[in-house]
mmCIF file of C-alpha atoms in Angstrom:
data_model
loop_
_atom_site.group_PDB
_atom_site.id
_atom_site.type_symbol
_atom_site.label_atom_id
_atom_site.label_comp_id
_atom_site.label_asym_id
_atom_site.label_seq_id
_atom_site.Cartn_x
_atom_site.Cartn_y
_atom_site.Cartn_z
ATOM 1 C CA MET A 1 -31.306 -28.755 46.881
ATOM 2 C CA ASN A 2 -27.638 -30.261 45.906
ATOM 3 C CA LEU A 3 -25.339 -27.384 47.387
ATOM 4 C CA ALA A 4 -22.348 -29.587 46.981
ATOM 5 C CA SER A 5 -19.248 -27.453 45.784
ATOM 6 C CA GLU A 6 -18.023 -28.264 42.102
ATOM 7 C CA LYS A 7 -14.314 -27.080 43.705
ATOM 8 C CA GLU A 8 -14.559 -29.884 45.968
ATOM 9 C CA VAL A 9 -16.249 -32.903 44.417
ATOM 10 C CA TYR A 10 -14.479 -32.318 40.742
ATOM 11 C CA PHE A 11 -11.052 -31.030 41.577
ATOM 12 C CA ASN A 12 -8.598 -34.176 40.950
ATOM 13 C CA ARG A 13 -10.217 -34.228 37.624
ATOM 14 C CA LEU A 14 -8.441 -30.888 36.984
ATOM 15 C CA GLU A 15 -5.654 -32.193 36.669
ATOM 16 C CA GLU A 16 -6.634 -34.052 34.001
ATOM 17 C CA VAL A 17 -7.292 -31.163 31.769
ATOM 18 C CA ALA A 18 -5.389 -28.579 33.293
ATOM 19 C CA MET A 19 -1.731 -30.935 31.775
ATOM 20 C CA ARG A 20 -3.250 -28.756 28.635
ATOM 21 C CA VAL A 21 -3.224 -24.925 30.211
ATOM 22 C CA ASN A 22 0.115 -23.495 30.083
ATOM 23 C CA ALA A 23 -1.404 -21.364 33.476
ATOM 24 C CA GLU A 24 -0.503 -22.231 37.029
ATOM 25 C CA HIS A 25 -3.680 -20.509 38.408
ATOM 26 C CA PHE A 26 -7.197 -22.219 37.962
ATOM 27 C CA LEU A 27 -10.507 -20.812 39.035
ATOM 28 C CA TRP A 28 -13.954 -22.062 38.992
ATOM 29 C CA GLY A 29 -17.453 -20.181 38.392
ATOM 30 C CA GLU A 30 -17.656 -20.366 42.499
ATOM 31 C CA ASP A 31 -14.990 -18.364 43.089
ATOM 32 C CA LEU A 32 -15.572 -15.119 41.197
ATOM 33 C CA ILE A 33 -18.397 -14.908 43.348
ATOM 34 C CA ASP A 34 -15.933 -11.873 44.763
ATOM 35 C CA ARG A 35 -14.446 -11.081 41.421
ATOM 36 C CA LYS A 36 -14.517 -9.039 38.217
ATOM 37 C CA LEU A 37 -15.174 -11.241 34.965
ATOM 38 C CA ILE A 38 -13.662 -8.199 33.498
ATOM 39 C CA LEU A 39 -14.150 -8.124 29.106
ATOM 40 C CA TYR A 40 -12.339 -6.587 26.244
ATOM 41 C CA ALA A 41 -12.934 -7.107 22.372
ATOM 42 C CA LYS A 42 -9.072 -7.693 21.175
ATOM 43 C CA LYS A 43 -5.929 -6.421 22.987
ATOM 44 C CA LEU A 44 -5.739 -6.837 26.624
ATOM 45 C CA LYS A 45 -2.871 -3.748 26.048
ATOM 46 C CA GLN A 46 -6.356 -1.784 24.734
ATOM 47 C CA VAL A 47 -8.039 -2.317 27.922
ATOM 48 C CA GLU A 48 -7.904 1.205 30.480
ATOM 49 C CA GLY A 49 -5.856 0.645 32.984
ATOM 50 C CA TYR A 50 -3.691 -1.749 31.292
ATOM 51 C CA ASP A 51 -0.449 -0.107 32.714
ATOM 52 C CA SER A 52 -1.097 0.429 36.103
ATOM 53 C CA VAL A 53 -1.819 -3.198 36.104
ATOM 54 C CA ARG A 54 0.165 -5.522 33.720
ATOM 55 C CA ASP A 55 3.079 -6.551 36.189
ATOM 56 C CA SER A 56 0.747 -8.260 38.308
ATOM 57 C CA LEU A 57 -0.958 -9.691 35.404
ATOM 58 C CA GLU A 58 -0.157 -13.705 34.813
ATOM 59 C CA PRO A 59 -1.843 -16.389 32.769
ATOM 60 C CA CYS A 60 -5.146 -18.787 34.609
ATOM 61 C CA GLY A 61 -7.378 -21.219 33.259
ATOM 62 C CA LEU A 62 -11.095 -20.505 34.252
ATOM 63 C CA VAL A 63 -13.372 -24.087 34.703
ATOM 64 C CA ILE A 64 -16.019 -24.453 32.622
ATOM 65 C CA THR A 65 -18.389 -28.033 33.479
ATOM 66 C CA ASN A 66 -20.996 -28.691 30.822
ATOM 67 C CA PHE A 67 -22.658 -31.654 32.135
ATOM 68 C CA ARG A 68 -24.130 -32.789 29.241
ATOM 69 C CA LYS A 69 -20.755 -33.792 27.826
ATOM 70 C CA GLU A 70 -19.545 -37.065 28.851
ATOM 71 C CA HIS A 71 -16.061 -34.990 29.476
ATOM 72 C CA PHE A 72 -18.275 -32.348 31.198
ATOM 73 C CA LEU A 73 -15.039 -30.444 32.915
ATOM 74 C CA CYS A 74 -12.670 -28.356 30.335
ATOM 75 C CA CYS A 75 -10.353 -25.319 30.587
ATOM 76 C CA VAL A 76 -10.328 -21.679 28.813
ATOM 77 C CA THR A 77 -7.856 -19.112 29.112
ATOM 78 C CA ALA A 78 -8.044 -15.979 30.663
ATOM 79 C CA THR A 79 -5.824 -13.449 32.484
ATOM 80 C CA LEU A 80 -5.846 -12.726 35.801
ATOM 81 C CA ASP A 81 -4.657 -9.981 38.289
ATOM 82 C CA THR A 82 -3.193 -11.226 40.951
ATOM 83 C CA GLU A 83 -3.103 -8.536 43.149
ATOM 84 C CA SER A 84 -6.962 -7.944 42.677
ATOM 85 C CA GLY A 85 -8.488 -11.298 41.989
ATOM 86 C CA ASN A 86 -10.041 -9.578 39.027
ATOM 87 C CA VAL A 87 -10.368 -11.257 35.142
ATOM 88 C CA TYR A 88 -10.131 -10.379 32.336
ATOM 89 C CA PHE A 89 -11.636 -12.097 29.453
ATOM 90 C CA THR A 90 -11.968 -11.775 25.605
ATOM 91 C CA GLU A 91 -15.528 -10.949 24.277
ATOM 92 C CA ALA A 92 -15.523 -14.379 21.691
ATOM 93 C CA SER A 93 -14.468 -16.509 24.920
ATOM 94 C CA PHE A 94 -17.593 -15.441 27.198
ATOM 95 C CA ASN A 95 -19.977 -15.085 24.469
ATOM 96 C CA SER A 96 -18.641 -19.516 24.040
ATOM 97 C CA THR A 97 -18.917 -20.259 27.586
ATOM 98 C CA TRP A 98 -20.799 -17.907 29.708
ATOM 99 C CA LYS A 99 -23.835 -20.580 29.648
ATOM 100 C CA HIS A 100 -22.296 -22.711 30.746
ATOM 101 C CA LEU A 101 -19.909 -20.364 33.462
ATOM 102 C CA LYS A 102 -22.284 -18.409 35.158
ATOM 103 C CA LYS A 103 -23.928 -21.765 36.784
ATOM 104 C CA SER A 104 -21.085 -22.197 38.615
ATOM 105 C CA VAL A 105 -21.010 -18.227 39.588
ATOM 106 C CA MET A 106 -24.505 -18.649 41.182
ATOM 107 C CA LEU A 107 -23.374 -22.032 42.589
ATOM 108 C CA GLY A 108 -20.916 -20.037 44.401
ATOM 109 C CA ILE A 109 -23.703 -16.979 45.005
ATOM 110 C CA ARG A 110 -25.882 -20.389 46.969
ATOM 111 C CA ILE A 111 -22.836 -22.226 48.480
ATOM 112 C CA ALA A 112 -22.276 -18.555 49.972
ATOM 113 C CA GLY A 113 -25.734 -18.014 51.192
ATOM 114 C CA ALA A 114 -26.257 -21.272 53.197
ATOM 115 C CA LYS A 115 -22.570 -20.641 54.749
ATOM 116 C CA GLY A 116 -23.855 -16.871 56.347
ATOM 117 C CA ILE A 117 -20.649 -15.676 54.088
ATOM 118 C CA PRO A 118 -21.353 -12.116 53.285
ATOM 119 C CA CYS A 119 -22.402 -11.868 49.058
ATOM 120 C CA ASP A 120 -22.674 -8.486 47.664
ATOM 121 C CA ILE A 121 -23.586 -10.060 44.030
ATOM 122 C CA THR A 122 -26.947 -11.433 44.036
ATOM 123 C CA LYS A 123 -26.883 -12.937 39.879
ATOM 124 C CA PRO A 124 -24.097 -14.171 37.615
ATOM 125 C CA GLU A 125 -24.001 -10.977 35.842
ATOM 126 C CA ASP A 126 -23.265 -8.871 38.749
ATOM 127 C CA ILE A 127 -20.025 -9.871 38.150
ATOM 128 C CA VAL A 128 -19.462 -8.986 34.314
ATOM 129 C CA VAL A 129 -17.717 -5.431 33.744
ATOM 130 C CA LEU A 130 -18.293 -4.545 29.600
ATOM 131 C CA ASP A 131 -16.904 -1.084 29.954
ATOM 132 C CA ASN A 132 -14.365 -1.715 27.556
ATOM 133 C CA LEU A 133 -16.539 -3.216 25.020
ATOM 134 C CA PHE A 134 -18.803 0.156 24.087
ATOM 135 C CA ARG A 135 -18.716 1.148 20.393
ATOM 136 C CA ASN A 136 -18.971 4.287 18.878
ATOM 137 C CA GLY A 137 -22.382 4.972 18.901
ATOM 138 C CA SER A 138 -23.639 1.472 20.479
ATOM 139 C CA ALA A 139 -23.652 0.109 24.283
ATOM 140 C CA PRO A 140 -23.367 -3.572 25.255
ATOM 141 C CA TYR A 141 -25.636 -6.035 26.699
ATOM 142 C CA ILE A 142 -25.727 -9.343 27.397
ATOM 143 C CA LYS A 143 -28.785 -11.085 25.898
ATOM 144 C CA ASN A 144 -29.171 -15.165 25.629
ATOM 145 C CA ASP A 145 -25.818 -15.368 27.081
ATOM 146 C CA VAL A 146 -23.372 -13.285 25.017
ATOM 147 C CA ILE A 147 -23.471 -9.756 23.872
ATOM 148 C CA ARG A 148 -25.729 -7.758 21.900
ATOM 149 C CA TYR A 149 -24.593 -4.203 20.883
ATOM 150 C CA GLN A 150 -27.818 -1.624 20.882
ATOM 151 C CA GLY A 151 -27.713 2.014 19.689
ATOM 152 C CA ARG A 152 -27.197 5.068 21.980
ATOM 153 C CA GLN A 153 -27.363 8.994 21.777
ATOM 154 C CA LEU A 154 -24.011 10.156 21.829
ATOM 155 C CA THR A 155 -23.361 12.726 23.611
ATOM 156 C CA GLU A 156 -21.862 16.320 22.060
ATOM 157 C CA GLU A 157 -18.981 16.352 22.881
ATOM 158 C CA GLU A 158 -18.972 12.352 21.268
ATOM 159 C CA ARG A 159 -20.276 13.898 18.129
ATOM 160 C CA ARG A 160 -17.471 16.755 17.783
ATOM 161 C CA GLY A 161 -14.863 14.104 18.056
ATOM 162 C CA HIS A 162 -16.229 11.676 15.524
ATOM 163 C CA SER A 163 -16.620 14.814 13.273
ATOM 164 C CA ARG A 164 -13.239 15.762 13.612
ATOM 165 C CA ARG A 165 -11.925 11.890 13.234
ATOM 166 C CA GLN A 166 -13.410 11.969 10.166
ATOM 167 C CA SER A 167 -12.000 15.299 8.234
ATOM 168 C CA LEU A 168 -8.650 13.812 9.126
ATOM 169 C CA LEU A 169 -9.560 10.843 7.539
ATOM 170 C CA ASP A 170 -10.435 13.125 4.721
ATOM 171 C CA ASN A 171 -7.842 15.031 4.086
ATOM 172 C CA PRO A 172 -5.870 13.683 1.761
ATOM 173 C CA LYS A 173 -2.687 15.547 2.806
ATOM 174 C CA MET A 174 -3.176 13.065 5.536
ATOM 175 C CA ASN A 175 -0.474 10.265 6.015
ATOM 176 C CA PHE A 176 -0.279 8.741 9.103
ATOM 177 C CA TYR A 177 -2.974 8.022 12.410
ATOM 178 C CA TYR A 178 -2.319 7.199 15.893
ATOM 179 C CA ALA A 179 -3.629 7.681 19.704
ATOM 180 C CA GLU A 180 -2.438 10.902 20.969
ATOM 181 C CA ASP A 181 -1.455 8.617 23.773
ATOM 182 C CA GLY A 182 -0.136 5.635 21.365
ATOM 183 C CA ARG A 183 2.563 3.645 21.068
ATOM 184 C CA TYR A 184 2.670 3.373 17.640
ATOM 185 C CA PHE A 185 1.719 5.147 13.798
ATOM 186 C CA HIS A 186 -0.597 3.802 11.774
ATOM 187 C CA ASP A 187 -1.730 3.469 7.848
ATOM 188 C CA LYS A 188 -5.005 4.964 7.699
ATOM 189 C CA ASP A 189 -6.077 1.530 6.025
ATOM 190 C CA CYS A 190 -4.447 -0.282 8.835
ATOM 191 C CA PRO A 191 -7.275 -2.278 11.557
ATOM 192 C CA LEU A 192 -6.150 -0.806 14.260
ATOM 193 C CA THR A 193 -6.498 2.619 12.845
ATOM 194 C CA LYS A 194 -9.970 2.213 12.833
ATOM 195 C CA GLU A 195 -10.252 1.090 16.951
ATOM 196 C CA ILE A 196 -8.530 4.603 17.765
ATOM 197 C CA ALA A 197 -10.257 6.230 20.283
ATOM 198 C CA ALA A 198 -11.848 9.561 18.724
ATOM 199 C CA GLU A 199 -10.634 11.503 21.713
ATOM 200 C CA GLN A 200 -7.456 10.496 21.416
ATOM 201 C CA PHE A 201 -7.270 10.509 17.358
ATOM 202 C CA CYS A 202 -4.789 12.017 15.406
ATOM 203 C CA ALA A 203 -3.192 12.846 12.104
ATOM 204 C CA SER A 204 -0.171 13.925 10.229
ATOM 205 C CA GLU A 205 1.673 14.789 7.391
ATOM 206 C CA ASP A 206 4.935 13.469 7.841
ATOM 207 C CA ILE A 207 6.330 10.605 10.335
ATOM 208 C CA PRO A 208 4.904 11.746 14.347
ATOM 209 C CA ASP A 209 7.710 12.282 16.749
ATOM 210 C CA GLY A 210 8.396 10.216 19.440
ATOM 211 C CA LYS A 211 6.319 7.233 17.435
ATOM 212 C CA GLU A 212 6.733 3.634 16.252
ATOM 213 C CA MET A 213 5.168 2.471 13.447
ATOM 214 C CA CYS A 214 3.009 0.320 13.137
ATOM 215 C CA LEU A 215 4.690 -3.860 12.727
ATOM 216 C CA TYR A 216 1.173 -4.952 11.123
ATOM 217 C CA CYS A 217 0.880 -1.893 8.309
ATOM 218 C CA LYS A 218 4.356 -1.060 7.738
ATOM 219 C CA ARG A 219 4.397 -2.694 4.252
ATOM 220 C CA GLN A 220 1.917 -0.825 3.258
ATOM 221 C CA ILE A 221 3.227 2.362 4.306
ATOM 222 C CA TYR A 222 6.572 1.464 2.661
ATOM 223 C CA PHE A 223 4.584 0.997 -1.096
ATOM 224 C CA LYS A 224 2.147 3.686 -0.478
ATOM 225 C CA LYS A 225 5.380 6.441 0.185
ATOM 226 C CA ALA A 226 7.011 4.745 -2.669
ATOM 227 C CA CYS A 227 3.597 4.617 -5.200
ATOM 228 C CA ALA A 228 2.056 8.121 -3.887
ATOM 229 C CA PRO A 229 0.564 9.729 -5.555
ATOM 230 C CA ASN A 230 -0.819 6.409 -7.620
ATOM 231 C CA GLY A 231 -2.208 4.863 -3.901
ATOM 232 C CA LYS A 232 -3.606 1.938 -6.724
ATOM 233 C CA GLN A 233 -0.482 0.892 -7.941
ATOM 234 C CA ALA A 234 1.138 -0.134 -4.436
ATOM 235 C CA PRO A 235 -0.309 -3.805 -3.948
ATOM 236 C CA ILE A 236 0.662 -4.628 -7.130
ATOM 237 C CA CYS A 237 4.859 -3.646 -6.570
ATOM 238 C CA ASP A 238 3.875 -4.965 -2.627
ATOM 239 C CA ARG A 239 3.149 -8.544 -5.065
ATOM 240 C CA ILE A 240 6.368 -8.269 -7.255
ATOM 241 C CA PHE A 241 8.461 -7.589 -3.999
ATOM 242 C CA LYS A 242 7.269 -10.212 -2.411
ATOM 243 C CA ASN A 243 7.314 -12.665 -5.783
ATOM 244 C CA HIS A 244 11.630 -11.925 -5.751
ATOM 245 C CA GLN A 245 11.834 -12.310 -1.880
ATOM 246 C CA VAL A 246 12.722 -8.791 -1.659
ATOM 247 C CA SER A 247 13.867 -8.596 2.619
ATOM 248 C CA ILE A 248 10.961 -5.695 4.388
ATOM 249 C CA GLY A 249 14.354 -4.085 5.051
ATOM 250 C CA LYS A 250 15.312 -3.583 2.053
ATOM 251 C CA ILE A 251 12.624 -2.027 1.073
ATOM 252 C CA GLU A 252 12.358 0.264 3.570
ATOM 253 C CA HIS A 253 15.964 1.226 3.135
ATOM 254 C CA CYS A 254 14.998 1.912 -1.017
ATOM 255 C CA VAL A 255 11.859 3.876 -0.037
ATOM 256 C CA MET A 256 12.558 5.740 3.131
ATOM 257 C CA LYS A 257 16.610 6.025 2.797
ATOM 258 C CA ALA A 258 17.533 5.834 -1.307
ATOM 259 C CA GLY A 259 13.687 8.182 -1.522
ATOM 260 C CA MET A 260 12.668 5.318 -4.238
ATOM 261 C CA LYS A 261 9.516 6.141 -6.875
ATOM 262 C CA PHE A 262 7.631 2.338 -7.960
ATOM 263 C CA HIS A 263 5.751 2.483 -10.070
ATOM 264 C CA ALA A 264 3.783 -0.957 -11.908
ATOM 265 C CA ALA A 265 0.727 -1.360 -13.610
ATOM 266 C CA ALA A 266 1.391 -4.749 -14.379
ATOM 267 C CA LEU A 267 3.439 -7.544 -12.284
ATOM 268 C CA ASP A 268 5.701 -8.452 -15.676
ATOM 269 C CA GLU A 269 7.110 -4.629 -15.527
ATOM 270 C CA MET A 270 8.419 -2.162 -12.799
ATOM 271 C CA GLN A 271 9.576 1.715 -13.234
ATOM 272 C CA ILE A 272 11.634 3.379 -10.796
ATOM 273 C CA GLU A 273 12.762 6.688 -10.153
ATOM 274 C CA CYS A 274 15.923 7.012 -7.453
ATOM 275 C CA ALA A 275 17.970 10.742 -7.756
ATOM 276 C CA HIS A 276 17.360 12.223 -10.964
ATOM 277 C CA ASP A 277 17.500 9.141 -13.126
ATOM 278 C CA HIS A 278 14.961 6.720 -14.536
ATOM 279 C CA TRP A 279 14.307 2.801 -14.864
ATOM 280 C CA ILE A 280 12.564 0.178 -16.284
ATOM 281 C CA VAL A 281 12.878 -3.176 -14.723
ATOM 282 C CA LYS A 282 11.334 -6.143 -17.384
ATOM 283 C CA GLY A 283 10.790 -9.843 -17.600
ATOM 284 C CA LEU A 284 9.699 -9.860 -13.106
ATOM 285 C CA GLN A 285 7.284 -13.129 -14.282
ATOM 286 C CA THR A 286 10.290 -14.466 -14.724
ATOM 287 C CA ASP A 287 13.607 -15.838 -14.684
ATOM 288 C CA HIS A 288 15.851 -13.303 -16.721
ATOM 289 C CA LEU A 289 15.350 -9.542 -15.533
ATOM 290 C CA SER A 290 16.555 -7.085 -17.556
ATOM 291 C CA LEU A 291 17.537 -3.310 -16.643
ATOM 292 C CA TRP A 292 16.714 -0.462 -19.189
ATOM 293 C CA HIS A 293 18.295 3.394 -18.010
ATOM 294 C CA ASN A 294 16.665 6.540 -19.648
ATOM 295 C CA ASN A 295 18.144 8.242 -22.766
ATOM 296 C CA TYR A 296 19.453 11.200 -22.395
ATOM 297 C CA VAL A 297 21.617 13.548 -24.514
ATOM 298 C CA LYS A 298 25.415 14.846 -23.215
ATOM 299 C CA ILE A 299 25.288 19.082 -24.296
ATOM 300 C CA SER A 300 28.341 19.654 -22.405
ATOM 301 C CA GLU A 301 31.342 17.846 -20.618
ATOM 302 C CA THR A 302 29.435 17.712 -17.259
ATOM 303 C CA GLU A 303 25.793 18.212 -18.450
ATOM 304 C CA ARG A 304 22.707 16.398 -20.070
ATOM 305 C CA TYR A 305 19.204 16.534 -20.449
ATOM 306 C CA ILE A 306 16.708 13.293 -20.721
ATOM 307 C CA THR A 307 15.084 12.193 -24.132
ATOM 308 C CA GLU A 308 12.468 9.856 -24.894
ATOM 309 C CA GLY A 309 13.380 5.883 -24.349
ATOM 310 C CA TYR A 310 15.592 3.922 -22.510
ATOM 311 C CA HIS A 311 18.790 1.133 -23.531
ATOM 312 C CA ARG A 312 19.293 -1.242 -22.007
ATOM 313 C CA GLN A 313 22.281 -2.814 -18.972
ATOM 314 C CA ASN A 314 24.314 -5.054 -18.893
ATOM 315 C CA MET A 315 22.918 -6.887 -15.805
ATOM 316 C CA GLU A 316 22.493 -10.601 -16.642
ATOM 317 C CA GLY A 317 21.839 -13.137 -14.028
ATOM 318 C CA LYS A 318 20.967 -10.746 -11.993
ATOM 319 C CA ASN A 319 18.411 -10.343 -8.841
ATOM 320 C CA LEU A 320 15.308 -7.732 -8.171
ATOM 321 C CA THR A 321 17.912 -6.478 -4.969
ATOM 322 C CA GLN A 322 21.228 -6.368 -6.773
ATOM 323 C CA ILE A 323 19.610 -4.221 -9.416
ATOM 324 C CA LEU A 324 17.933 -2.614 -6.600
ATOM 325 C CA ARG A 325 21.461 -1.593 -5.745
ATOM 326 C CA TYR A 326 22.706 -1.034 -8.830
ATOM 327 C CA VAL A 327 19.909 1.757 -9.225
ATOM 328 C CA GLU A 328 21.069 3.339 -5.784
ATOM 329 C CA GLY A 329 24.553 2.991 -6.598
ATOM 330 C CA TYR A 330 24.387 5.022 -9.821
ATOM 331 C CA SER A 331 24.703 8.678 -10.311
ATOM 332 C CA TRP A 332 25.130 11.221 -13.343
ATOM 333 C CA GLU A 333 28.233 12.926 -11.708
ATOM 334 C CA LYS A 334 29.823 8.817 -11.169
ATOM 335 C CA HIS A 335 29.085 8.353 -14.466
ATOM 336 C CA LEU A 336 31.363 10.928 -15.344
ATOM 337 C CA GLN A 337 34.042 9.948 -13.460
ATOM 338 C CA ARG A 338 34.376 6.057 -14.323
ATOM 339 C CA GLN A 339 34.287 7.547 -18.024
ATOM 340 C CA ALA A 340 37.346 10.149 -17.989
ATOM 341 C CA GLU A 341 39.129 7.412 -15.991
ATOM 342 C CA THR A 342 38.070 5.038 -18.548
ATOM 343 C CA GLU A 343 39.519 7.546 -21.109
ATOM 344 C CA ALA A 344 42.273 8.194 -19.237
ATOM 345 C CA GLU A 345 43.556 4.079 -19.268
ATOM 346 C CA THR A 346 42.980 3.701 -23.071
ATOM 347 C CA VAL A 347 45.292 7.113 -23.660
ATOM 348 C CA GLU A 348 47.802 5.103 -21.646
ATOM 349 C CA LEU A 349 47.039 2.402 -23.482
ATOM 350 C CA LEU A 350 48.081 3.544 -26.624
ATOM 351 C CA ASP A 351 51.015 5.430 -25.626
ATOM 352 C CA GLY A 352 52.487 2.168 -24.282
ATOM 353 C CA GLN A 353 51.303 0.445 -27.829
ATOM 354 C CA ASN A 354 53.279 3.239 -29.447
ATOM 355 C CA LYS A 355 56.322 3.144 -27.468
ATOM 356 C CA SER A 356 56.145 -0.774 -27.737
ATOM 357 C CA VAL A 357 56.317 -0.438 -31.470
ATOM 358 C CA GLU A 358 58.979 2.073 -31.427
ATOM 359 C CA ILE A 359 61.263 0.530 -29.052
ATOM 360 C CA VAL A 360 61.112 -2.990 -31.340
ATOM 361 C CA LYS A 361 61.759 -0.817 -34.791
ATOM 362 C CA GLU A 362 65.268 0.358 -33.419
ATOM 363 C CA GLU A 363 66.162 -2.530 -32.195
ATOM 364 C CA ALA A 364 65.619 -5.211 -34.959
ATOM 365 C CA PRO A 365 68.746 -6.349 -36.370
ATOM 366 C CA LYS A 366 68.539 -6.315 -39.763
ATOM 367 C CA ALA A 367 67.852 -9.286 -42.144
ATOM 368 C CA GLU A 368 69.745 -12.886 -42.076
ATOM 369 C CA PRO A 369 70.129 -13.430 -46.395
ATOM 370 C CA LYS A 370 68.064 -16.305 -47.510
ATOM 371 C CA ALA A 371 68.914 -19.132 -47.603
ATOM 372 C CA ALA A 372 70.066 -21.675 -50.521
ATOM 373 C CA GLY A 373 67.243 -22.797 -52.677
ATOM 374 C CA CYS A 374 64.307 -21.604 -50.802
ATOM 375 C CA MET A 375 61.202 -20.396 -52.628
ATOM 376 C CA GLU A 376 60.285 -16.722 -51.430
ATOM 377 C CA GLY A 377 56.449 -17.353 -50.634
ATOM 378 C CA ASN A 378 58.174 -20.134 -47.488
ATOM 379 C CA ALA A 379 61.147 -17.523 -46.559
ATOM 380 C CA ARG A 380 60.527 -17.895 -42.515
ATOM 381 C CA GLU A 381 59.026 -14.324 -40.875
ATOM 382 C CA PRO A 382 61.595 -12.475 -39.341
ATOM 383 C CA TRP A 383 61.612 -12.728 -35.149
ATOM 384 C CA TYR A 384 61.256 -9.217 -35.115
ATOM 385 C CA SER A 385 58.129 -9.351 -37.396
ATOM 386 C CA ARG A 386 56.689 -11.398 -35.385
ATOM 387 C CA VAL A 387 56.892 -10.011 -31.558
ATOM 388 C CA VAL A 388 55.617 -6.696 -33.246
ATOM 389 C CA LYS A 389 52.673 -8.593 -34.152
ATOM 390 C CA TRP A 390 52.575 -10.551 -30.753
ATOM 391 C CA ILE A 391 52.697 -6.842 -28.573
ATOM 392 C CA LEU A 392 50.137 -5.257 -31.242
ATOM 393 C CA SER A 393 47.776 -8.657 -30.178
ATOM 394 C CA LYS A 394 48.300 -8.574 -26.751
ATOM 395 C CA CYS A 395 47.290 -4.457 -26.431
ATOM 396 C CA GLY A 396 44.121 -4.783 -28.600
ATOM 397 C CA HIS A 397 42.793 -7.939 -26.593
ATOM 398 C CA ARG A 398 43.664 -5.597 -23.598
ATOM 399 C CA GLY A 399 41.325 -2.529 -25.079
ATOM 400 C CA SER A 400 38.986 -4.306 -26.239
ATOM 401 C CA GLU A 401 38.364 -5.836 -22.248
ATOM 402 C CA ARG A 402 38.746 -2.501 -20.928
ATOM 403 C CA GLU A 403 35.588 -1.046 -23.106
#
């Protein structure tokens, strides 16, 4: 029986393969006989006990030999705990490599036996840890060199936990979901919500204290809040904002700080509610947006009530980000203030016009006698008359500009 070490025989070939792997540590299957190969499904951070070992974790390469291929040596990325020597490996990588890796592990077991080196395992599967792969109602096991799952009986505590979790998910008042000791809170439809363990599962109507918004689903959270209770309109509004390249920071400001509400049944038109006013943005599938403001009737110097219909605003050439900024800055009180300022300027302007006319009239000299032989129709207009007309034309022009 050939018990030559792969590590010793093919060590020189590893240099060629290692250049393509971003790691300083490399392990062969025969190195794993006194270590644990800890499997996890998706994220290493979700592995039990991660916080206690994260400072000692470093990337490594697992050397795989497949002698049926011309280039029989390759490396697969894994994570090494430099303190314990254990290796963390994804479920997907395990399924694609275990058929070949286990042969190298078995070789290590035999070499240890031949040399009289103590070895606590009798088969390669003894190094594999499946604890992090347990799912609700199913347990992992290895069959035909890949991970399989089989149903299992839930304990009474597990059943209560799953029942409580489902009740929270079915409660329409709940908006945010998180693990009790987790860092982030999530939207109901976030894939990470499904991965929260039943015993850790929590939900809240308001943003939970001490938790950060999930970076993966924060956009969903913003639009669901802005479109509530019409949750089905959230994807449409989301698409509108993407089409018009509105930044996530601007969306967060409009929804979380300005309290805007968005409603859209199609991509070409969107309603906005902000404070006490309603707006419509039209032409969203064109390059020419238009903004419309709700009609109202003024019932006193400081009061109004909203009526049916909308009137167009002078916002030509503005993009959606600029329109949102204008909508946020509008208020009835500010409108009244600007209106009062405009009226005051108009009165001041008219007073100035009247005074100018009076001054010209008072200082106007007597008309000179007509030159002999000139026809009346060709008589030159007096200079002060031309001055009055020029002043009035200038004042009139300024007034039209202010309106």
